[in-house]
GROMACS .gro file of C-alpha atoms in nm:
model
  184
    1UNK     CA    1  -0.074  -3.695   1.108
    2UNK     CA    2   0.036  -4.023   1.264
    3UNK     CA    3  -0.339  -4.056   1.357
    4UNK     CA    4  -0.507  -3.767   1.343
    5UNK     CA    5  -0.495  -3.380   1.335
    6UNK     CA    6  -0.638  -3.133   1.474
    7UNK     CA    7  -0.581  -2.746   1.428
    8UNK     CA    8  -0.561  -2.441   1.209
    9UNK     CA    9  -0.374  -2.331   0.892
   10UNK     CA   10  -0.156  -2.116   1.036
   11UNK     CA   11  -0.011  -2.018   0.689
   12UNK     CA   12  -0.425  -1.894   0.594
   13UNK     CA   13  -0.412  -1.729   0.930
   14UNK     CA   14  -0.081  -1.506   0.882
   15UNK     CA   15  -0.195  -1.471   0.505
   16UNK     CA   16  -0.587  -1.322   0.670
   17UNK     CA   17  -0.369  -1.101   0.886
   18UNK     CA   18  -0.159  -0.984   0.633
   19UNK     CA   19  -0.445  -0.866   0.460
   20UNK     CA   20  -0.600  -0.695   0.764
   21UNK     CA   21  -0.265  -0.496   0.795
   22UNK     CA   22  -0.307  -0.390   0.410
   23UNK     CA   23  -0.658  -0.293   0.421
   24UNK     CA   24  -0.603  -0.097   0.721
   25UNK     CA   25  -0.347   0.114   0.513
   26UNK     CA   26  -0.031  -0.004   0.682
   27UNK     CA   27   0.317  -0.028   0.449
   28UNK     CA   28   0.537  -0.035   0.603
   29UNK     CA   29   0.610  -0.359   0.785
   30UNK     CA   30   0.839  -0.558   1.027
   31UNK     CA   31   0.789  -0.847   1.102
   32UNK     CA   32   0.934  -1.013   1.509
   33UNK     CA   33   0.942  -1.371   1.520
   34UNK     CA   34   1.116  -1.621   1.702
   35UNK     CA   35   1.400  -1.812   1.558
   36UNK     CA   36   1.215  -2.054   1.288
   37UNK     CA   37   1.418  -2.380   1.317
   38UNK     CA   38   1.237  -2.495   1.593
   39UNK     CA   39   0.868  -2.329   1.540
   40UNK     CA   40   0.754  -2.423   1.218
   41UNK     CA   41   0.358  -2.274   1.290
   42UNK     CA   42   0.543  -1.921   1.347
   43UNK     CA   43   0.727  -1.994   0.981
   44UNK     CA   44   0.433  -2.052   0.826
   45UNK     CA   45   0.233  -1.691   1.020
   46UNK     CA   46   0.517  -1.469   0.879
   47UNK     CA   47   0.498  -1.655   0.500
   48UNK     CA   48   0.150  -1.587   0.527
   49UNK     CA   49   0.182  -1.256   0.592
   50UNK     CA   50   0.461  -1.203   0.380
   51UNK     CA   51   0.225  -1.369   0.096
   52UNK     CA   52  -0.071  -1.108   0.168
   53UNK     CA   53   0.195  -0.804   0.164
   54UNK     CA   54   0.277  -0.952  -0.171
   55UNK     CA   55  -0.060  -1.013  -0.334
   56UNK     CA   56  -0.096  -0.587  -0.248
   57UNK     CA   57   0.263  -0.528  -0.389
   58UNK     CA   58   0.451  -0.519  -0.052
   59UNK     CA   59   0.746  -0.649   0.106
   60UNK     CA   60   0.851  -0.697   0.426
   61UNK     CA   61   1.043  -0.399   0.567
   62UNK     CA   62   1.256  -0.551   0.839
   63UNK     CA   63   1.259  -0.911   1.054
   64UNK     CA   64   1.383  -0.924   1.344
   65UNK     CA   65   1.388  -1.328   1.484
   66UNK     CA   66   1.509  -1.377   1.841
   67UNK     CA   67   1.639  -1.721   2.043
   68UNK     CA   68   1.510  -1.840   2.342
   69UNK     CA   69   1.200  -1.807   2.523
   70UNK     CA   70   0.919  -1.567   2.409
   71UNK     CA   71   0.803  -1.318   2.615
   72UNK     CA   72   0.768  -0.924   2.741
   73UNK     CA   73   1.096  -0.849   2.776
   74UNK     CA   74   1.171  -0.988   2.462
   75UNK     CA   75   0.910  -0.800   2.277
   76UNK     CA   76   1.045  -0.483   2.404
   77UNK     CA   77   1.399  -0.550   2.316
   78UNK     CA   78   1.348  -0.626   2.001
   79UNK     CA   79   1.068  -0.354   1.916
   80UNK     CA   80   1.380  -0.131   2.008
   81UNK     CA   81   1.600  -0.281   1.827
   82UNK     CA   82   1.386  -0.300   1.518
   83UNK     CA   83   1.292   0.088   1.537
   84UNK     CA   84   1.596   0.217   1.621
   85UNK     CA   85   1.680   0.037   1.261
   86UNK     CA   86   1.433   0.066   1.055
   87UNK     CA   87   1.212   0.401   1.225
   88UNK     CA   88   0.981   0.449   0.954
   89UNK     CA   89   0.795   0.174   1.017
   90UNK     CA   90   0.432   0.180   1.078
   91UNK     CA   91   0.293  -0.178   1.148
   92UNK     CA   92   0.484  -0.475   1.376
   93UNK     CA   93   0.328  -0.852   1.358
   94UNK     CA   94   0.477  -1.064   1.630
   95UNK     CA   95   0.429  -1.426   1.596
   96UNK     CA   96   0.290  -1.445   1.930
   97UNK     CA   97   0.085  -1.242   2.160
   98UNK     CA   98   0.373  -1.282   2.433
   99UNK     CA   99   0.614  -1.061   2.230
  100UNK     CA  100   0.336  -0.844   2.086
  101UNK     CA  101   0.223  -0.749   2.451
  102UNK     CA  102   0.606  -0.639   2.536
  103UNK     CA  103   0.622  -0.450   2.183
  104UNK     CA  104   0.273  -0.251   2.289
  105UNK     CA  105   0.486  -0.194   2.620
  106UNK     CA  106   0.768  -0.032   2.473
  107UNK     CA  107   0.543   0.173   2.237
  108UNK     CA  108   0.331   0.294   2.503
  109UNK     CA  109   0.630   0.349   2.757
  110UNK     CA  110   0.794   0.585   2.437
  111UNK     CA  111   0.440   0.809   2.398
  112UNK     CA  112   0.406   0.656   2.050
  113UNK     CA  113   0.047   0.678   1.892
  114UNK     CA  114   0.022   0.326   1.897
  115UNK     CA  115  -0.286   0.250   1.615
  116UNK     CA  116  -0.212   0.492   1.361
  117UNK     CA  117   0.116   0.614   1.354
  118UNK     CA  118   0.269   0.246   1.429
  119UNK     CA  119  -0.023  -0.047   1.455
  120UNK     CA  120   0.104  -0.385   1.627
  121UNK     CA  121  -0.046  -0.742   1.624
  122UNK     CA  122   0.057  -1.067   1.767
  123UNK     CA  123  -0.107  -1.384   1.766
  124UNK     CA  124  -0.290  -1.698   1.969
  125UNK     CA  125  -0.557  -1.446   2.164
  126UNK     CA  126  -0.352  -1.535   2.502
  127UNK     CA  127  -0.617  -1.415   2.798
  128UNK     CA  128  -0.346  -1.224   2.938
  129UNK     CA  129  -0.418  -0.989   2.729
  130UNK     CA  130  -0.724  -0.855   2.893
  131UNK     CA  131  -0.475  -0.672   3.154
  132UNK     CA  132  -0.263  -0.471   2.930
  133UNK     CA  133  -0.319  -0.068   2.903
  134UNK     CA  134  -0.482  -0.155   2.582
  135UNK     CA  135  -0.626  -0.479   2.366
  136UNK     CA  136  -0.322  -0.629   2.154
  137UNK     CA  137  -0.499  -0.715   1.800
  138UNK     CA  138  -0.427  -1.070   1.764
  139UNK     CA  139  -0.547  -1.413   1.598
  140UNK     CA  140  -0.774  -1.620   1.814
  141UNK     CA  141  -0.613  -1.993   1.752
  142UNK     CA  142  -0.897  -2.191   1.881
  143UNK     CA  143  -0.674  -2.335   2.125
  144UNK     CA  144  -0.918  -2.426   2.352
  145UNK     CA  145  -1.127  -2.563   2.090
  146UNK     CA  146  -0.830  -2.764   1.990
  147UNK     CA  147  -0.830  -2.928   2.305
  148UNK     CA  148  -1.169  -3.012   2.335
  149UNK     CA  149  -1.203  -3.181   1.964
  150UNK     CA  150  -0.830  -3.354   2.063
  151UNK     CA  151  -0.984  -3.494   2.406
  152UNK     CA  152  -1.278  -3.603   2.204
  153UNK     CA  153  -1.076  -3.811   1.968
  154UNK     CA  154  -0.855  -3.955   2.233
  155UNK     CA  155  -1.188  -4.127   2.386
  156UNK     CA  156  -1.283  -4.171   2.065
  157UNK     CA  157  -1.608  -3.984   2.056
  158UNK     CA  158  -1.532  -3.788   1.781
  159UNK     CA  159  -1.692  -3.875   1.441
  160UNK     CA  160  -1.475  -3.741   1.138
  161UNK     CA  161  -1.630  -3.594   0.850
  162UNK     CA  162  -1.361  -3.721   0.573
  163UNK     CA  163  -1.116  -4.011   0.554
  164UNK     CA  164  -0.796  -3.825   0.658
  165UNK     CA  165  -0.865  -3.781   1.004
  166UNK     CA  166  -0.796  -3.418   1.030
  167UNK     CA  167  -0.991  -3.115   1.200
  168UNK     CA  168  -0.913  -2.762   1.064
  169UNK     CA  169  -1.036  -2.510   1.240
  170UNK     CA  170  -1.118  -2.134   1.154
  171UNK     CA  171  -0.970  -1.927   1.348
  172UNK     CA  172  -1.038  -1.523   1.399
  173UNK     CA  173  -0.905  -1.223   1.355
  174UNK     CA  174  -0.909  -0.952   1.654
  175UNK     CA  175  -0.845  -0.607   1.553
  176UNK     CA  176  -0.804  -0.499   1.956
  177UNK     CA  177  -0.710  -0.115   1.965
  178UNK     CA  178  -0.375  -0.140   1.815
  179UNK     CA  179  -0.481  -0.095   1.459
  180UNK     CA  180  -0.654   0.163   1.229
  181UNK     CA  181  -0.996   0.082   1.219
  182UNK     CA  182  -1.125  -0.132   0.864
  183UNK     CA  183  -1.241   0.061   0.601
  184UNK     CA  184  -1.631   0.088   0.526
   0.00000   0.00000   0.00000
């Protein structure tokens, strides 16, 4: 940072939901990101993830990255797209919660059994959420808490713990209904 920093690892968060998406049983994955030159936390999500699938002797079955703005309409065009391609897959991450929602659309829409026989994730724990027909697993970013600890420092009551003037934050993992349950 110029001054300071404050925020997750966003390469430990894709790499923690990678390994949700293995322990769930999931093996088949694609992976629906936006266009990386320009989003370098959604970069370091999918080689997180892609890490995790590793580690348990995966790869990645299809990407799909898109240009432009993220959003519904998006997700379900390329959730079609990426099916119609590759149809045996059985898990989609979306780098955020935006394209994840239209992907749970589409999925839905089609009569798919959307948990077990394809599970779907995005990420940021957007509030919009709460309205869809069901609750999108995703990554709570600490956004909010972001925010907060950024304001702080800004006024300058913030006291840092360390000499490099950087906050990491932890952020959590929401399994929502569009994943096999965890094991045990």
């Amino acid at each position: 940072p110029v001054d300071a920093a404050v925020g997750i690892s966003h390469r430990r968060a894709g790499h923690d939901v990678g390994r949700e998406i293995v322990a769930r049983g999931y093996r088949r994955v694609g992976l629906v990101g936006t266009k990386v030159d320009g989003d370098h936390r959604a970069r370091k999500r999918l080689d997180g993830v892609e890490r995790a699938l590793g580690e348990a002797g995966l790869t990645v079955a299809d990407r799909a990255d898109y240009a432009g703005m993220s959003g519904f309409a998006k997700g379900r065009e390329m959730t079609a797209a990426m099916l119609a391609r590759t149809p045996d897959l059985d898990f989609l991450f979306y780098t955020n919660d935006l394209t994840g929602a239209g992907g749970l659309l589409y999925c839905l829409e089609r009569g798919m059994d959307v948990g077990d026989r394809i599970g779907l994730a995005g990420f940021n724990g957007f509030d919009l959420l709460d309205g869809l027909p069901r609750r999108l697993a995703t990554v709570d970013s600490c956004r909010r808490r972001a925010g907060q600890i950024a304001a702080r420092i800004v006024t300058g009551d913030w006291t840092f713990e360390g000499a490099d003037r950087k906050v990491e934050l932890m952020p959590t993992f929401l399994p929502g209904d569009t994943m096999r349950r965890a094991p045990g």
